[in-house]
XYZ file of C-alpha atoms in Angstrom:
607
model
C -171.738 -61.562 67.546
C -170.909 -64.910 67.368
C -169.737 -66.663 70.837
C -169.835 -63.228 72.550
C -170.799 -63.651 76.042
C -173.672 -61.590 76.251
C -174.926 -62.192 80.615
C -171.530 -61.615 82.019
C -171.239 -58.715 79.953
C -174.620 -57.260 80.537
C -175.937 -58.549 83.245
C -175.010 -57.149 86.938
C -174.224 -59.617 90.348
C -176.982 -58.992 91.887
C -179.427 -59.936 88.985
C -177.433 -62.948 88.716
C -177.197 -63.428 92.552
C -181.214 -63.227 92.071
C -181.359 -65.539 89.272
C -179.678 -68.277 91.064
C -181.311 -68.148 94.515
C -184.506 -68.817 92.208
C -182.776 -72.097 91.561
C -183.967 -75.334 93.391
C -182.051 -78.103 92.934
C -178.705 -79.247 94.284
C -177.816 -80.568 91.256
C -178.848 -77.205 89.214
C -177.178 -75.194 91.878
C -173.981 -77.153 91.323
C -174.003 -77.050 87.481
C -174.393 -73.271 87.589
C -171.068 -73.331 89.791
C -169.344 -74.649 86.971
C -170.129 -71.860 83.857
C -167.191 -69.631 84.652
C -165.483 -68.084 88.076
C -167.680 -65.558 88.554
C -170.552 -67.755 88.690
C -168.646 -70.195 91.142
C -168.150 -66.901 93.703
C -171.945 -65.999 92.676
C -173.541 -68.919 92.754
C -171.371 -69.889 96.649
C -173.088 -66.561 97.826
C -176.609 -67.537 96.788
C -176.491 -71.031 98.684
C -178.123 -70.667 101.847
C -178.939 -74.035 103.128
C -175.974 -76.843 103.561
C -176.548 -80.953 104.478
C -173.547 -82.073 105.746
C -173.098 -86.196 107.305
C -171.650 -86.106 109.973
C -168.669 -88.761 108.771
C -165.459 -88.459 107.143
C -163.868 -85.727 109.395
C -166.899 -83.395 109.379
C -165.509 -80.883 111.898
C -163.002 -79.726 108.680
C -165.591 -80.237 106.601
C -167.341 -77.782 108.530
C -164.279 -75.749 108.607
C -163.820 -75.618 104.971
C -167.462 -75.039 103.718
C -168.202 -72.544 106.334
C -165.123 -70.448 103.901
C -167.126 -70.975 100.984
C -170.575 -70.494 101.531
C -170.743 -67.231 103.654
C -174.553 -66.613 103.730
C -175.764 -69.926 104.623
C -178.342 -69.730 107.291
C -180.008 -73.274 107.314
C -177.323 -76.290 108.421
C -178.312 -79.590 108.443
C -176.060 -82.205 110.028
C -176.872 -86.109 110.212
C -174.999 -88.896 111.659
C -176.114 -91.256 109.484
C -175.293 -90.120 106.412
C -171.442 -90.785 104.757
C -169.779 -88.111 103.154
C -165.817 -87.503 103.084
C -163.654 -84.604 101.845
C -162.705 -84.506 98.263
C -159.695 -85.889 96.793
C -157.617 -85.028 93.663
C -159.216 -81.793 93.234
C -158.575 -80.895 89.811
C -156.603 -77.054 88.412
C -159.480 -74.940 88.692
C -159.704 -75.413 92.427
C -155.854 -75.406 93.287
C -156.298 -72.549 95.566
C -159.586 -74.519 97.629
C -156.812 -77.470 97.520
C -153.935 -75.485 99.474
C -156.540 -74.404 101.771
C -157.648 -77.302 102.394
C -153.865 -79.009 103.027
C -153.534 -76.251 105.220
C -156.311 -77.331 107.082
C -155.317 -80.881 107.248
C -152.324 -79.497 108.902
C -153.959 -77.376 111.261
C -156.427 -79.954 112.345
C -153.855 -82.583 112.749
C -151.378 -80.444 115.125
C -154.974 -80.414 117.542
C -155.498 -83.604 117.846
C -152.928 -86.001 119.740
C -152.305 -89.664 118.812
C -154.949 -91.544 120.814
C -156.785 -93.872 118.842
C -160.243 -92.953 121.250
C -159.615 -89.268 119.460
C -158.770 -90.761 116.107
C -162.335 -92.286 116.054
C -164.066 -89.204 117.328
C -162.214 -87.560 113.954
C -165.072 -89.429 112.818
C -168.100 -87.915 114.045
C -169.134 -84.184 114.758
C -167.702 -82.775 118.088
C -167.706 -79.493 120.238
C -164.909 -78.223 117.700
C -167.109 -78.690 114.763
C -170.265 -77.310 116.255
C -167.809 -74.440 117.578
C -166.616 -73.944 113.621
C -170.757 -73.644 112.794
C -170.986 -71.263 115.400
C -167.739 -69.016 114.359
C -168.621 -69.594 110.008
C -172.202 -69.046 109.862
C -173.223 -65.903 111.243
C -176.482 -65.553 109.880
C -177.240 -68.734 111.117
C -180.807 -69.145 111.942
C -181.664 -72.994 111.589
C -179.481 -76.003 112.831
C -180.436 -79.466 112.410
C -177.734 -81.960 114.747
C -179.399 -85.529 114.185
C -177.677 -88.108 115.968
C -173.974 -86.210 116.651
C -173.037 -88.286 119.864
C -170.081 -86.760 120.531
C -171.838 -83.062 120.386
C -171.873 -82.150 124.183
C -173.478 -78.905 126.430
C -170.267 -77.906 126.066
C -170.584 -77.285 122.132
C -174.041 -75.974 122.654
C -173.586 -73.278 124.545
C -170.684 -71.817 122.118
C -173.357 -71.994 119.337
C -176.113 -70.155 121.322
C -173.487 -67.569 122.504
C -172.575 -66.484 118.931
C -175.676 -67.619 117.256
C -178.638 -65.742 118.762
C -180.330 -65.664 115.754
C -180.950 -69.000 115.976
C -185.098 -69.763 115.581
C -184.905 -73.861 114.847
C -182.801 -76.580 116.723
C -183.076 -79.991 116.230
C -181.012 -81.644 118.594
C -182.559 -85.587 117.795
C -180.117 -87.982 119.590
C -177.695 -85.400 120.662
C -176.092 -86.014 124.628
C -176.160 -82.523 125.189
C -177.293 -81.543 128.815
C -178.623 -78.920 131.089
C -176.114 -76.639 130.928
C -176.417 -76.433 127.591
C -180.142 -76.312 127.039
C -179.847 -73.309 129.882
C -177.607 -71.425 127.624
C -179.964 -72.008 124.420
C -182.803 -70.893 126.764
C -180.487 -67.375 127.742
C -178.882 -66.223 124.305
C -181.567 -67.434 121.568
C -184.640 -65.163 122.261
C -185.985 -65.621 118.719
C -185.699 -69.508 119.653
C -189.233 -71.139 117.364
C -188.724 -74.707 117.091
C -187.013 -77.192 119.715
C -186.825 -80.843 119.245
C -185.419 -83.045 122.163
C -186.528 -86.548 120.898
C -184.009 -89.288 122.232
C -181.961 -86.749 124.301
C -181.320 -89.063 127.163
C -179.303 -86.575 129.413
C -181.836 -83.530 129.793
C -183.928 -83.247 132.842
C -186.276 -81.262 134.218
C -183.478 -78.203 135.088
C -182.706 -77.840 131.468
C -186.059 -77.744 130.596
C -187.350 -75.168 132.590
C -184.223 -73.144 132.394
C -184.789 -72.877 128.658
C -188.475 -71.940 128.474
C -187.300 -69.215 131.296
C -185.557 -67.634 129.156
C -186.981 -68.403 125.681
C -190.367 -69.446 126.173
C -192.333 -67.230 125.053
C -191.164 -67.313 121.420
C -191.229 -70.953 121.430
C -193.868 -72.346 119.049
C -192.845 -76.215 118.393
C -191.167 -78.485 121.329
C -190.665 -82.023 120.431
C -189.898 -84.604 123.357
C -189.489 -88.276 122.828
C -187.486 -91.038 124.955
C -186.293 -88.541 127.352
C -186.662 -90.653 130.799
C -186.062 -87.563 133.622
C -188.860 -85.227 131.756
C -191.630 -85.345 133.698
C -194.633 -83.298 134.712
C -192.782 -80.630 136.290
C -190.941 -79.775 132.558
C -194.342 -79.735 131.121
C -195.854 -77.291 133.739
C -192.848 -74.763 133.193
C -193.748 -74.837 129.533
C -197.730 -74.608 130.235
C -196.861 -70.985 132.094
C -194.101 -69.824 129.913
C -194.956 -70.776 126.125
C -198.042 -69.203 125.809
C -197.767 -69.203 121.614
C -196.640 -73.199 121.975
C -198.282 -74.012 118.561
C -197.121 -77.646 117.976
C -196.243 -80.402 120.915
C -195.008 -83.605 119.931
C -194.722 -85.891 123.532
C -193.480 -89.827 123.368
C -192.803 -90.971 127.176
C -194.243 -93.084 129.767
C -193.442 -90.857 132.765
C -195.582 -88.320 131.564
C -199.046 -87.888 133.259
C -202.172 -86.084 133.362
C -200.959 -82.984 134.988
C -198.403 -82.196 132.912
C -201.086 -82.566 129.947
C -203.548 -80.436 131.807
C -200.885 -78.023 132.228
C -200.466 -77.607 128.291
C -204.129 -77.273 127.812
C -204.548 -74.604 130.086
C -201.370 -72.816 129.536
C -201.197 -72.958 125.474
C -204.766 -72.165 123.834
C -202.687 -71.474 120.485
C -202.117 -75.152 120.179
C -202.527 -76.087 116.511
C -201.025 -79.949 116.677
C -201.002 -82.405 119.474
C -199.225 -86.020 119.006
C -199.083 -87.741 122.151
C -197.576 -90.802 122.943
C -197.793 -91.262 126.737
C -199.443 -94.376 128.367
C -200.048 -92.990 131.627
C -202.170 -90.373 130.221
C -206.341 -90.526 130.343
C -209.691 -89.571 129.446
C -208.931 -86.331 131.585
C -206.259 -84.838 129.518
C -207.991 -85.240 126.428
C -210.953 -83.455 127.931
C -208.734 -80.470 128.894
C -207.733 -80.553 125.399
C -211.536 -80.849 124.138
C -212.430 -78.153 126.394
C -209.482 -75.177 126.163
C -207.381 -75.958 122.832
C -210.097 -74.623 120.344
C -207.421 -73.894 117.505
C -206.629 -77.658 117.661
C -205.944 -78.276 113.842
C -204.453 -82.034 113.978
C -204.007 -84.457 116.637
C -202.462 -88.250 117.034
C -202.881 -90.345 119.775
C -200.598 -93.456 120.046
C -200.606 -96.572 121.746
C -203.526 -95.421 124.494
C -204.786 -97.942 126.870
C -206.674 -95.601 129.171
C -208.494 -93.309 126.503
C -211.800 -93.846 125.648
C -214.506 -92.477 123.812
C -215.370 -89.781 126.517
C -212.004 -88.267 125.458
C -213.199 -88.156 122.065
C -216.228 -86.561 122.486
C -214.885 -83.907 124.063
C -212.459 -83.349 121.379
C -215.671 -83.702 118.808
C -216.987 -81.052 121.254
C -214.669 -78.257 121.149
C -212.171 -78.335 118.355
C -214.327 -77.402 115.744
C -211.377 -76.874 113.680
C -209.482 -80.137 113.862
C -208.861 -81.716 110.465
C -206.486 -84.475 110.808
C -206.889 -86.760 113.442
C -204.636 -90.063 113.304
C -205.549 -93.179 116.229
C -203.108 -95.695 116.179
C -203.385 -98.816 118.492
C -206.237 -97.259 120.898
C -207.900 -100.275 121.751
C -210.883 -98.686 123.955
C -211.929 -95.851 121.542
C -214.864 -97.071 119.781
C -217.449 -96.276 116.709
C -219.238 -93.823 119.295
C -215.647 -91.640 119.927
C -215.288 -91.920 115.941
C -218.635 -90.921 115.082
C -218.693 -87.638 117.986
C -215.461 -86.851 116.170
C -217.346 -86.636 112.695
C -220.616 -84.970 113.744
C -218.900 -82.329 115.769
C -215.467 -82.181 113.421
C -216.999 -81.258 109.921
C -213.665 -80.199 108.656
C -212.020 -83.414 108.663
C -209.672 -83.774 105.891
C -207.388 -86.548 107.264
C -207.907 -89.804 109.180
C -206.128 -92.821 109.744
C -207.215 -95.773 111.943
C -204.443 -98.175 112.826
C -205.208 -100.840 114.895
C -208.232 -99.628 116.932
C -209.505 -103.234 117.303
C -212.914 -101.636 118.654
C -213.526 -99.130 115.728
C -215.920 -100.570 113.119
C -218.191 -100.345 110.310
C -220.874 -98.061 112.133
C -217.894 -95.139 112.734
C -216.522 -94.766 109.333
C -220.178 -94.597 108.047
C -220.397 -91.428 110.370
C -217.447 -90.032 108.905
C -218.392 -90.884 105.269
C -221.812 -88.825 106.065
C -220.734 -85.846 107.889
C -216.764 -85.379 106.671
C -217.615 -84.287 102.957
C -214.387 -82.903 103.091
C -212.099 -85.559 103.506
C -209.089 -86.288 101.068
C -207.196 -89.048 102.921
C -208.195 -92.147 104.273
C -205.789 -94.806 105.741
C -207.241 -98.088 107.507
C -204.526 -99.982 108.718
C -205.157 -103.431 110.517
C -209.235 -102.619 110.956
C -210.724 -105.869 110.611
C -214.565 -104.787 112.031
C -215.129 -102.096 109.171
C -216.738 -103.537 106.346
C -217.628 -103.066 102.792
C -220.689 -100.316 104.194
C -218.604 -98.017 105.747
C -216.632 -97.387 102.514
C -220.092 -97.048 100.531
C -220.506 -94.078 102.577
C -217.138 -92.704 102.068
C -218.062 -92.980 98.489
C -220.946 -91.548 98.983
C -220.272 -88.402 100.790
C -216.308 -87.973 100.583
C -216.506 -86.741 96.856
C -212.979 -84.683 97.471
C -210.937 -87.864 98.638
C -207.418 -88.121 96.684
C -205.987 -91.086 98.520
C -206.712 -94.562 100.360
C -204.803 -96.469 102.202
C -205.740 -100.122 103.189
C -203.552 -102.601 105.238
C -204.833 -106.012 106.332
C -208.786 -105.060 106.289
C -209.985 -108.375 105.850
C -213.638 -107.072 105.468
C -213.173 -104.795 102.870
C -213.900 -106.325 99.259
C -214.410 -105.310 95.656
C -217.925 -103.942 96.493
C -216.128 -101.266 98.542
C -213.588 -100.404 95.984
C -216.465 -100.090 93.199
C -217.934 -97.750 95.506
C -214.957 -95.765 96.283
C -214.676 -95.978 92.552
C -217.755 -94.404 91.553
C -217.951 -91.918 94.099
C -214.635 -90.179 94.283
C -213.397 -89.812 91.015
C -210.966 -87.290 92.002
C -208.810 -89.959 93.224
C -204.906 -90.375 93.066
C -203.297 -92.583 95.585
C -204.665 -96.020 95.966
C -202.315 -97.997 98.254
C -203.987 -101.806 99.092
C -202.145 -104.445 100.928
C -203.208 -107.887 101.800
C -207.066 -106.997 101.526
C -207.547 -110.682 100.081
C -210.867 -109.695 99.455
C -210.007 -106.864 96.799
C -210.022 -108.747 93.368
C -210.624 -108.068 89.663
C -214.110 -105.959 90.025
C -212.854 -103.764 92.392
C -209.693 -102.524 90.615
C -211.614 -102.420 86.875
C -213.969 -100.255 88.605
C -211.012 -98.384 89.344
C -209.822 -97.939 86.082
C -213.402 -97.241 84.752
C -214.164 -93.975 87.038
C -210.518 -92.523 88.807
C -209.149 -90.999 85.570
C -206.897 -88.662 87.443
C -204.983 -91.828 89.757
C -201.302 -91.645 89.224
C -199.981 -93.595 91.817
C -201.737 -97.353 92.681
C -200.307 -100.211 94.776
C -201.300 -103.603 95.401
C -199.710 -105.373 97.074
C -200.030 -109.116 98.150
C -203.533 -109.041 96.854
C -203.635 -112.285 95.171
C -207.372 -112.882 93.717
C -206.045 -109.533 91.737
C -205.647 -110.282 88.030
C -203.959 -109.067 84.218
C -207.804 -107.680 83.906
C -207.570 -105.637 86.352
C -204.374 -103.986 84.684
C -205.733 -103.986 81.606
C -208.337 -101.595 82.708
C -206.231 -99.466 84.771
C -203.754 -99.199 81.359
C -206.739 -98.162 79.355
C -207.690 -95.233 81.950
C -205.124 -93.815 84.431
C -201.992 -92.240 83.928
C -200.167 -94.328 86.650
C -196.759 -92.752 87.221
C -196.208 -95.108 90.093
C -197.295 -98.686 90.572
C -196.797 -102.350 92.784
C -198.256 -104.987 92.077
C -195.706 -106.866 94.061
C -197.236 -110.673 95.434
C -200.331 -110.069 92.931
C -199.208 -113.995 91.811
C -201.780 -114.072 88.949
C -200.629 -111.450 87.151
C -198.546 -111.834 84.265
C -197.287 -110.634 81.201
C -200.659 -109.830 79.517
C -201.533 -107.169 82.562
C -197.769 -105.391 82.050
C -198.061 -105.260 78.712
C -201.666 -103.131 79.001
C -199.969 -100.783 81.484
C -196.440 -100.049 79.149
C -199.245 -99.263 76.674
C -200.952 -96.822 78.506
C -198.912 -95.483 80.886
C -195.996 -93.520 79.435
C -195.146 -91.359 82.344
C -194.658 -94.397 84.485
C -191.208 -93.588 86.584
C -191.675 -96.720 89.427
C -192.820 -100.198 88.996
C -192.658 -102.956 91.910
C -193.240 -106.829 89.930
C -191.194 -108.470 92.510
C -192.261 -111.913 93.333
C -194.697 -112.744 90.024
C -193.865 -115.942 88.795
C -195.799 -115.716 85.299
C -194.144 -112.209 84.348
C -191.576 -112.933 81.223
C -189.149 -110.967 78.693
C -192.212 -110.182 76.748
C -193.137 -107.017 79.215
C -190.041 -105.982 80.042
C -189.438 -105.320 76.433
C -192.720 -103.527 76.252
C -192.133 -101.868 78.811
C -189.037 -100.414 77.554
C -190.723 -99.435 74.786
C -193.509 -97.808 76.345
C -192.003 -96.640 79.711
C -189.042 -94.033 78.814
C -189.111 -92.219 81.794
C -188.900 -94.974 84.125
C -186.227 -94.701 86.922
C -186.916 -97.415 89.661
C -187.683 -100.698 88.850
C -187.996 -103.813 91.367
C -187.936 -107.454 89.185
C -187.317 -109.721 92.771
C -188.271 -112.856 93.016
C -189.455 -113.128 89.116
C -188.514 -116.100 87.708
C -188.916 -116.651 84.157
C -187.332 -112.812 83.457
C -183.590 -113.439 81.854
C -180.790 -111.397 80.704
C -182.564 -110.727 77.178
C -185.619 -109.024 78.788
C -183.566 -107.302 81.008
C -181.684 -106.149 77.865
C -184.523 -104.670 75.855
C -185.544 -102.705 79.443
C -182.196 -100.820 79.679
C -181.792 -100.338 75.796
C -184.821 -97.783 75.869
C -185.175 -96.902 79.523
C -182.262 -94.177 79.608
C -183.704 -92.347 83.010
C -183.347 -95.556 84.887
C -182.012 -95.039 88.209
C -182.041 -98.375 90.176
C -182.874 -101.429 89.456
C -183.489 -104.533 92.179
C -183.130 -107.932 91.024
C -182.363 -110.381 94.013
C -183.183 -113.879 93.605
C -184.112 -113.875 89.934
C -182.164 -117.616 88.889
C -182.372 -116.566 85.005
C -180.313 -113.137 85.170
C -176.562 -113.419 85.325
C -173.292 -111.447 85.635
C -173.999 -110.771 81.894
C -177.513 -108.923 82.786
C -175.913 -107.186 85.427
C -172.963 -105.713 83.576
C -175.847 -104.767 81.129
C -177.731 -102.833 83.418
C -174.421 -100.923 84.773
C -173.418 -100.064 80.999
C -176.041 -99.217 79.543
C -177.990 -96.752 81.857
C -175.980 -93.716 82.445
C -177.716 -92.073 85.207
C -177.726 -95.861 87.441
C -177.345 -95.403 91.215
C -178.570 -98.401 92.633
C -178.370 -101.948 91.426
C -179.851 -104.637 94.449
C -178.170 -108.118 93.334
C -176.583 -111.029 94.627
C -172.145 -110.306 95.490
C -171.823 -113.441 93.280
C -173.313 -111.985 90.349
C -171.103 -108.943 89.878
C -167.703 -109.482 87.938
C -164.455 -107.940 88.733
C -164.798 -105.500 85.720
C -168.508 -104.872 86.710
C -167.641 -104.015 90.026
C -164.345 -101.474 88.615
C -166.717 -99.930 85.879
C -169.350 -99.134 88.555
C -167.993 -98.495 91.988
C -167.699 -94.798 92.118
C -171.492 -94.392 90.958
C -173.991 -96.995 92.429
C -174.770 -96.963 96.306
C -175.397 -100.291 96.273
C -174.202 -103.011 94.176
C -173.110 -106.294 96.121
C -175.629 -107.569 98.899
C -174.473 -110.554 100.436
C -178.163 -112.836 100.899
């Protein structure tokens, strides 16, 4: 029959309920909401994760969601997003709107008239954490990232009625001892913990949590917390015996508190340490007694050398992802006892290991014939070789990242090329070495690349595009700084790159109308699009771009002379799904700027 509403009538809640906790998206999730009533209440009971900033009065916000959503058990809270309470809600919700004056109501008779408490009305507080704790009862994750005003005091409500809980990310939070002791006494099922930048704790809390909750913790984060030390580290080398993941960024840190991990937590899967004071001794507990060691990062080291590594190489047979980053006394012999005794490698990324060179990534490119990513940030010894050996050996590697390697040249991109033709990531960035032969190679062999970036590599020409148009289906590219490219080069990729969605051109002078036209044409499902610092591109190009380009979401075009108000206004018209447009405040007209406030993020920058 026609119009007959055949799923409500057939079709029970709970195969609905089903249906819709199938569905991903926010923005599906909320257009379900919308069909009829019963799939508002239906669709509220399926939502069980909520993202809330932490601005605009969140503590109602809290108050009135936490009424809505009843079997939420994920909340996610961040400082530094904006969000605010809706206004002029329309008939349909009349009843959510009386609740929500009544609330108004309510929370203003709590607060008195101090402009100090007026303020806080602006951030999370002990109330709001205290309405999480009281709405959500099923709660079993809470993420509080940078809620200042959140004190021990709002903590320990929370633990006391949510002992559930299994994940708390407390990142920026002052919350104290007291607290933390609480967390450690009520949450048993307690999983993941991360402290980073919570100034207050000290050892006390520490150790009072891992007393009481250790030994189901299996992730601790600590960063920036200055009265952690050794002692905090011990109580959590005897207590959290399935500690799977340790994350440590301090300088008062040392080796016994390291030592105290490696002998206490033999389950440890991933180890990032940033702690200067730390050496070669830790790293050989770890080598020695963390076996299950699956990925580790070492930051900013001074005193680790390649003794550490070889003990590592030694014993964690199972490590693949190792990241060293600004280790200036690990050498090519740490590297290459890494790759002989670490066959599993998958991941590796050199950043600024100024004594790492050609003759260790030649032992990883011979003995890591696993490998899929490769990032060499700032390595200025490792040469053209190395990556012939990569090629060579590393037939599974998807992505390569290369940041001021002033060594590396085509001949290591044609080798990369021709040996690992399951590559999709190429990221290069002022490699002035890399040139036309390199990237045509490129285009010749990597048939499945999607995403390629270059930028800043000037000696990189339209050729070069030409070839990558002709054989990969780029989806994202920058060629931003690549001065010698030009309208030729753009054209070649609108042609042969339909599913392109993101294009960086910023800052090339030669690049005209003629490709943005093209590449509306040929690019419908572009969304982001960055035209900076180009020239010669005017408000008739710009034109043709939006006319076709319907998906576009934002669009950055500071400092191009030849686009005016007009072009802007053009962009904000025509593209109905806009959200960001990056331009100069002078540019915008008073009708511009009414037509598009309430949907772009960004539109005036004052440069």
């Amino acid at each position: 029959m026609r119009g007959h509403d055949w799923i409500n009538t057939c079709l029970p809640d709970d195969l609905i309920l089903e249906i819709l906790r199938r569905v991903d998206s926010k923005a599906s999730h909320d257009s379900c909401s919308l069909v009829c009533k019963r799939w508002l209440r239906l669709e509220r009971l399926s939502r069980t994760t909520l993202r809330i900033g932490a601005s605009g009065s969140p503590d109602l916000f809290v108050m009135l969601l936490a009424q809505r959503f009843v079997n939420v058990k994920a909340v996610h809270i961040d400082e530094r997003l904006s969000i605010s309470l809706p206004v002029n809600v329309g008939k349909r919700r009349g009843r959510d709107e009386n609740s929500l004056t009544s609330l108004k109501v309510h929370y203003a008779a709590e607060k008195s008239g101090s402009e100090e408490e007026d303020c806080e009305s602006f951030c999370l507080t002990d109330a709001g954490l205290t309405a999480v704790a009281d709405g959500f009862s099923k709660l079993e994750k809470l993420s509080l990232i940078w809620c200042s005003n959140v004190t021990s005091l709002g903590i320990m409500s929370l633990a006391q009625k949510c002992s559930f809980l299994k994940s708390l990310d407390l990142q920026g939070c002052y919350v104290g001892d007291q607290g933390l002791a609480v967390v450690g006494k009520c949450c048993k099922q307690l999983e993941d913990l991360n402290l980073r930048f919570c100034e207050s704790l000290t050892d006390a809390g520490l150790v009072d949590l891992v007393t009481g909750c250790g030994k189901s913790l299996k992730s601790l984060g600590m960063a920036a917390c200055a009265r952690i030390t050794d002692k905090s580290l011990e109580a959590v080398g005897s207590q959290c015996k399935s500690l799977e993941n340790l994350s440590l960024d301090s300088e008062f840190i040392r080796n016994k508190g390291i030592l105290a991990i490696a002998q206490g937590c033999p389950l440890l899967k991933v180890l990032k340490l940033q702690c200067i004071n730390v050496t070669d001794r830790a790293l050989i507990a770890v080598g020695v007694s963390c076996l299950s060691l699956e990925m580790l990062a070492l930051r900013s080291f001074q005193q680790f050398t390649d003794e550490g590594l070889r003990s590592i190489g030694k014993g964690c047979k199972k490590l693949n992802n190792l990241s060293l980053s600004d280790c200036n006394f690990l050498g090519d012999k740490g590297l290459e006892a890494i790759a002989t005794g670490c066959t599993e490698l998958t991941h590796l990324e050199v950043n600024g290991c100024l004594n790492i060179g050609t003759i260790g990534l030649e032992s990883v490119g011979k003995s890591c014939p696993r490998l899929t990513e490769l990032a060499l940030l700032y390595c200025q010894r490792i040469g053209n070789f190395a990556l012939h050996e990569v090629g060579k050996g590393c037939k599974y590697l998807q992505a390569l990242h290369l940041v001021d390697c002033s060594s590396i040249g085509d001949e290591a991109i044609c080798s990369i090329a021709k040996g690992c033709r399951n590559l999709k990531k190429l990221h290069i960035r002022r490699c002035y070495e890399v040139g036309n032969k390199g990237i045509i190679a490129v285009g010749e062999h990597c048939h499945s690349l999607t995403d390629l970036s270059l930028r800043f590599c000037d000696r990189v020409r339209d050729e070069a595009l030409i070839a990558i148009g002709q054989g990969c289906p780029l989806q994202h590219l920058n060629v931003s700084g690549c001065n010698q490219i030009g309208d030729a080069g753009i054209l070649a990729i609108a042609r042969g790159c339909p599913q392109l969605t993101y294009l960086d051109v910023s800052v090339l002078q030669n690049l005209g109308d003629m490709a943005l036209a093209e590449l509306g044409e040929g690019c419908p499902l572009l969304k982001d699009i960055v035209l900076s610092h180009c020239h010669q591109i005017t408000d008739v190009g710009l034109s043709h771009l939006v006319k076709k380009c319907q998906m576009l979401e934002s669009c950055h075009m500071v400092y191009c002379p030849s686009i005016t108000a007009a072009g802007v206004a053009t962009v904000v018209s025509s593209c109905p799904n806009i959200k960001k447009v990056l331009v100069e405040k002078w540019k915008v007209s008073p009708r511009t700027k009414r037509r598009a406030g309430s949907v772009l993020s960004y539109l005036c920058v004052d440069l």
